[in-house]
CSV table of C-alpha atoms in Angstrom, one decimal:
chain,number,residue,atom,x,y,z
Y,1,GLN,CA,22.5,5.4,-9.0
Y,2,VAL,CA,21.6,6.6,-5.6
Y,3,GLN,CA,22.5,4.4,-2.7
Y,4,LEU,CA,21.5,4.7,1.0
Y,5,GLN,CA,23.4,3.4,4.0
Y,6,GLU,CA,22.1,3.6,7.5
Y,7,SER,CA,24.5,3.6,10.5
Y,8,GLY,CA,24.4,4.1,14.2
Y,9,PRO,CA,24.6,2.2,17.5
Y,10,GLY,CA,23.1,-1.2,17.5
Y,11,LEU,CA,22.3,-1.0,21.2
Y,12,VAL,CA,20.6,1.8,23.1
Y,13,LYS,CA,19.6,1.9,26.7
Y,14,PRO,CA,16.0,2.5,27.8
Y,15,SER,CA,15.2,6.3,28.3
Y,16,GLU,CA,18.2,7.3,26.1
Y,17,THR,CA,18.2,8.8,22.7
Y,18,LEU,CA,18.5,6.8,19.5
Y,19,SER,CA,20.5,8.6,16.8
Y,20,LEU,CA,20.9,7.2,13.3
Y,21,THR,CA,22.4,8.5,10.1
Y,22,CYS,CA,21.5,7.8,6.5
Y,23,SER,CA,24.3,8.5,4.1
Y,24,VAL,CA,23.3,9.3,0.5
Y,25,SER,CA,25.7,8.5,-2.3
Y,26,GLY,CA,25.5,8.6,-6.1
Y,27,GLY,CA,23.0,11.5,-6.3
Y,28,SER,CA,21.6,14.8,-5.0
Y,29,MET,CA,19.4,15.2,-2.0
Y,30,SER,CA,17.4,17.9,-3.7
Y,31,ASP,CA,13.9,17.4,-5.1
Y,32,SER,CA,13.2,14.4,-2.9
Y,33,TYR,CA,11.7,13.6,0.4
Y,34,TRP,CA,13.8,11.4,2.8
Y,35,SER,CA,11.9,9.0,4.9
Y,36,TRP,CA,12.6,6.7,7.9
Y,37,ILE,CA,10.6,3.5,8.3
Y,38,ARG,CA,11.1,0.8,10.9
Y,39,GLN,CA,10.2,-2.8,11.1
Y,40,SER,CA,9.6,-4.8,14.2
Y,41,PRO,CA,8.2,-8.3,14.5
Y,42,GLY,CA,5.3,-7.1,16.6
Y,43,LYS,CA,4.2,-4.1,14.5
Y,44,GLY,CA,5.3,-4.8,10.9
Y,45,LEU,CA,6.3,-1.8,8.8
Y,46,GLU,CA,5.8,1.6,10.5
Y,47,TRP,CA,6.4,4.9,8.8
Y,48,ILE,CA,8.3,7.3,11.1
Y,49,GLY,CA,8.3,10.4,9.0
Y,50,TYR,CA,10.1,12.3,6.3
Y,51,MET,CA,12.0,15.5,5.7
Y,52,TYR,CA,12.2,17.5,2.5
Y,53,ASP,CA,14.9,19.6,1.1
Y,54,SER,CA,13.6,22.9,2.3
Y,55,GLY,CA,14.1,21.7,5.8
Y,56,GLY,CA,10.5,20.9,6.7
Y,57,ALA,CA,9.4,17.5,8.1
Y,58,ASN,CA,6.3,15.4,8.6
Y,59,TYR,CA,6.1,12.9,11.4
Y,60,ASN,CA,3.9,10.0,12.4
Y,61,PRO,CA,1.7,11.5,15.2
Y,62,SER,CA,2.4,8.4,17.3
Y,63,LEU,CA,6.1,9.4,17.5
Y,64,GLU,CA,5.9,13.1,16.8
Y,65,SER,CA,6.8,14.1,20.4
Y,66,ARG,CA,10.0,12.1,20.4
Y,67,VAL,CA,11.3,12.2,16.8
Y,68,THR,CA,13.4,14.6,14.7
Y,69,ILE,CA,14.4,14.0,11.1
Y,70,SER,CA,16.9,16.5,9.7
Y,71,VAL,CA,19.9,17.0,7.5
Y,72,GLY,CA,22.9,15.3,9.0
Y,73,THR,CA,26.3,16.8,9.9
Y,74,SER,CA,27.3,16.3,6.3
Y,75,LYS,CA,25.2,17.7,3.4
Y,76,ASN,CA,24.6,14.2,2.0
Y,77,GLN,CA,23.2,12.7,5.2
Y,78,VAL,CA,19.8,12.4,6.8
Y,79,SER,CA,19.6,11.9,10.5
Y,80,LEU,CA,17.0,10.4,12.7
Y,81,ARG,CA,16.8,11.2,16.4
Y,82,LEU,CA,14.3,9.4,18.7
Y,83,THR,CA,14.3,10.3,22.4
Y,84,SER,CA,13.2,8.4,25.5
Y,85,VAL,CA,13.4,5.0,23.8
Y,86,THR,CA,11.8,1.9,25.3
Y,87,ALA,CA,11.9,-1.8,24.3
Y,88,ALA,CA,9.0,-1.0,21.9
Y,89,ASP,CA,11.5,1.0,19.7
Y,90,THR,CA,13.5,-2.1,19.0
Y,91,ALA,CA,13.4,-2.6,15.3
Y,92,VAL,CA,15.2,-2.6,12.0
Y,93,TYR,CA,15.4,1.1,10.8
Y,94,TYR,CA,15.4,1.9,7.1
Y,95,CYS,CA,15.9,5.2,5.3
Y,96,ALA,CA,14.3,5.6,1.9
Y,97,ARG,CA,14.2,8.2,-0.8
Y,98,GLU,CA,10.8,9.4,-1.9
Y,99,SER,CA,10.7,10.5,-5.5
Y,100,CYS,CA,8.1,12.5,-7.3
Y,101,SER,CA,5.9,10.1,-9.4
Y,102,THR,CA,3.8,12.7,-11.3
Y,103,ALA,CA,4.7,15.7,-13.4
Y,104,SER,CA,3.4,18.1,-10.8
Y,105,CYS,CA,4.7,16.0,-7.8
Y,106,GLN,CA,1.3,15.3,-6.4
Y,107,HIS,CA,2.5,11.9,-5.3
Y,108,TYR,CA,5.8,10.5,-4.1
Y,109,TYR,CA,6.9,6.9,-3.9
Y,110,MET,CA,9.8,5.2,-2.0
Y,111,ASP,CA,12.0,4.1,-4.8
Y,112,VAL,CA,15.3,3.7,-3.1
Y,113,TRP,CA,15.8,2.0,0.3
Y,114,GLY,CA,18.8,1.4,2.4
Y,115,LYS,CA,19.6,-2.1,3.7
Y,116,GLY,CA,18.5,-1.2,7.2
Y,117,THR,CA,20.2,-1.1,10.6
Y,118,THR,CA,19.1,-3.1,13.6
Y,119,VAL,CA,18.6,-1.2,16.9
Y,120,THR,CA,17.9,-3.0,20.1
Y,121,VAL,CA,16.8,-1.1,23.2
Y,122,SER,CA,18.0,-2.9,26.3
Y,123,SER,CA,19.9,-2.2,29.5
F,1,ASP,CA,-5.1,6.5,10.9
F,2,ILE,CA,-6.1,4.6,7.8
F,3,VAL,CA,-6.1,0.9,8.4
F,4,MET,CA,-4.8,-1.4,5.7
F,5,THR,CA,-5.7,-5.0,5.6
F,6,GLN,CA,-4.5,-7.8,3.3
F,7,SER,CA,-5.6,-11.3,2.3
F,8,PRO,CA,-4.4,-13.9,2.3
F,9,LEU,CA,-1.6,-13.5,4.8
F,10,SER,CA,0.1,-16.6,3.4
F,11,LEU,CA,0.1,-17.6,-0.2
F,12,PRO,CA,1.6,-20.9,-1.5
F,13,VAL,CA,1.9,-20.9,-5.2
F,14,THR,CA,3.1,-23.4,-7.8
F,15,PRO,CA,5.6,-21.9,-10.3
F,16,GLY,CA,4.0,-20.8,-13.5
F,17,GLU,CA,0.6,-20.4,-11.8
F,18,PRO,CA,-1.1,-17.0,-11.2
F,19,ALA,CA,-1.3,-15.3,-7.8
F,20,SER,CA,-3.5,-12.6,-6.4
F,21,ILE,CA,-3.3,-10.5,-3.3
F,22,SER,CA,-6.1,-8.4,-1.9
F,23,CYS,CA,-5.6,-5.1,-0.1
F,24,ARG,CA,-8.3,-3.0,1.6
F,25,SER,CA,-8.2,0.4,3.1
F,26,SER,CA,-10.5,1.8,5.8
F,27,LEU,CA,-10.8,5.0,3.8
F,28,SER,CA,-10.9,5.7,0.1
F,29,LEU,CA,-7.5,6.3,-1.4
F,30,LEU,CA,-8.8,8.3,-4.4
F,31,HIS,CA,-7.5,11.8,-4.1
F,32,SER,CA,-9.4,14.8,-5.4
F,33,ASN,CA,-6.6,15.1,-8.0
F,34,GLY,CA,-7.8,11.8,-9.6
F,35,TYR,CA,-4.8,9.8,-8.4
F,36,THR,CA,-5.2,6.7,-6.2
F,37,TYR,CA,-2.5,6.8,-3.4
F,38,LEU,CA,-1.8,3.1,-3.1
F,39,ASP,CA,1.6,1.5,-3.6
F,40,TRP,CA,2.8,-2.1,-3.4
F,41,TYR,CA,6.2,-3.2,-2.1
F,42,LEU,CA,7.9,-6.5,-2.1
F,43,GLN,CA,10.4,-7.5,0.6
F,44,LYS,CA,12.5,-10.4,-0.5
F,45,PRO,CA,14.1,-12.6,2.1
F,46,GLY,CA,16.9,-10.8,3.9
F,47,GLN,CA,16.4,-7.6,1.9
F,48,SER,CA,14.7,-4.2,2.3
F,49,PRO,CA,11.4,-3.5,0.7
F,50,GLN,CA,11.4,-2.6,-3.0
F,51,LEU,CA,8.8,-0.6,-4.9
F,52,LEU,CA,6.6,-2.7,-7.3
F,53,ILE,CA,3.6,-0.6,-8.1
F,54,TYR,CA,2.7,3.0,-7.4
F,55,LEU,CA,-0.6,5.0,-7.8
F,56,GLY,CA,-2.5,1.7,-7.7
F,57,SER,CA,-1.5,0.4,-11.2
F,58,ASN,CA,1.8,1.8,-12.4
F,59,ARG,CA,4.7,-0.6,-12.5
F,60,ALA,CA,8.0,0.8,-11.1
F,61,SER,CA,11.0,0.9,-13.3
F,62,GLY,CA,12.4,-2.6,-13.9
F,63,VAL,CA,9.4,-4.5,-12.6
F,64,PRO,CA,8.5,-7.4,-14.8
F,65,ASP,CA,5.2,-7.0,-16.7
F,66,ARG,CA,3.8,-10.2,-15.0
F,67,PHE,CA,3.1,-7.9,-12.1
F,68,SER,CA,-0.1,-5.8,-12.3
F,69,GLY,CA,-2.0,-3.7,-9.9
F,70,GLY,CA,-5.7,-2.7,-10.0
F,71,GLY,CA,-8.6,-1.7,-8.0
F,72,SER,CA,-10.2,1.6,-6.8
F,73,GLY,CA,-11.5,3.4,-3.8
F,74,THR,CA,-10.9,1.0,-0.9
F,75,ASP,CA,-10.3,-2.3,-2.7
F,76,PHE,CA,-7.1,-3.2,-4.5
F,77,THR,CA,-5.4,-6.2,-6.0
F,78,LEU,CA,-1.9,-7.2,-6.9
F,79,ARG,CA,-1.7,-9.9,-9.5
F,80,ILE,CA,1.2,-12.0,-10.7
F,81,SER,CA,0.3,-13.6,-14.0
F,82,ARG,CA,2.9,-16.5,-13.7
F,83,VAL,CA,4.8,-16.8,-10.5
F,84,GLU,CA,8.5,-17.4,-10.6
F,85,ALA,CA,10.8,-18.6,-7.9
F,86,GLU,CA,12.3,-15.1,-7.5
F,87,ASP,CA,8.9,-13.7,-6.5
F,88,VAL,CA,9.0,-15.2,-3.0
F,89,GLY,CA,8.8,-12.7,-0.2
F,90,ILE,CA,6.4,-10.6,1.7
F,91,TYR,CA,4.1,-8.2,-0.3
F,92,TYR,CA,2.9,-5.0,1.4
F,93,CYS,CA,0.4,-2.5,0.3
F,94,MET,CA,0.8,1.1,1.6
F,95,GLN,CA,-1.3,4.2,1.5
F,96,ASN,CA,0.1,7.6,1.4
F,97,ILE,CA,-3.0,9.7,0.8
F,98,GLN,CA,-3.0,10.7,4.4
F,99,SER,CA,-0.4,11.1,7.1
F,100,PRO,CA,0.7,8.9,8.7
F,101,TYR,CA,1.4,6.5,5.8
F,102,THR,CA,0.3,3.0,6.8
F,103,PHE,CA,1.2,-0.4,5.6
F,104,GLY,CA,-0.8,-3.6,5.4
F,105,PRO,CA,0.3,-6.6,7.5
F,106,GLY,CA,1.9,-8.2,4.5
F,107,THR,CA,1.3,-11.3,2.4
F,108,LYS,CA,3.9,-14.0,2.4
F,109,LEU,CA,4.2,-15.7,-0.9
F,110,GLU,CA,6.0,-19.0,-1.0
F,111,ILE,CA,6.7,-21.5,-3.7
F,112,LYS,CA,4.9,-24.9,-3.3
């Protein structure tokens, strides 16, 4: 079965770039969307965006100017890049697979989640 | 953005008793294709969220049948027919009819 593992630096300085990787094992990356979601005590669960296997992406407008989700350096990886971070970006970051829930893929659900990785923004 | 609200935010329940969580959206989640774009997730203590219900009323694979989802338009309910100790955690509703996806604030279920 598919498993996801997030990795990356746990501490990032303000104004720098946060880079995380989601490693996908046990299955193919095709036919799915790949999402990033974060969770901070102040804001609950926040959807960051997703990429799909044709290379396109859809981002939360609140982060769109700073975020990039793309295939990682390895074919079985999804990367998240968030620029110009501030303390408000401190959170647990999760990656999740979005799978098609209907025959014609009119809806996707997040059926596999990674364990999450904690990122603190601080000097 | 579509705003999701939940009530109650805290829910103490005696094992074996039923429980109900309400979720409301600021916009109808009924798509023109006839599907309702409302999912429920449970985050157990120390774990990542897990899918419980999708499209308003469909149980995800492996989810016990004591969980059921219902509602339409802007008002939805997650019901647990008989709460068990393993059901503790925070329950979130989420809409994905419109980008950005948005989550409710969560309902924390605890055992009395």
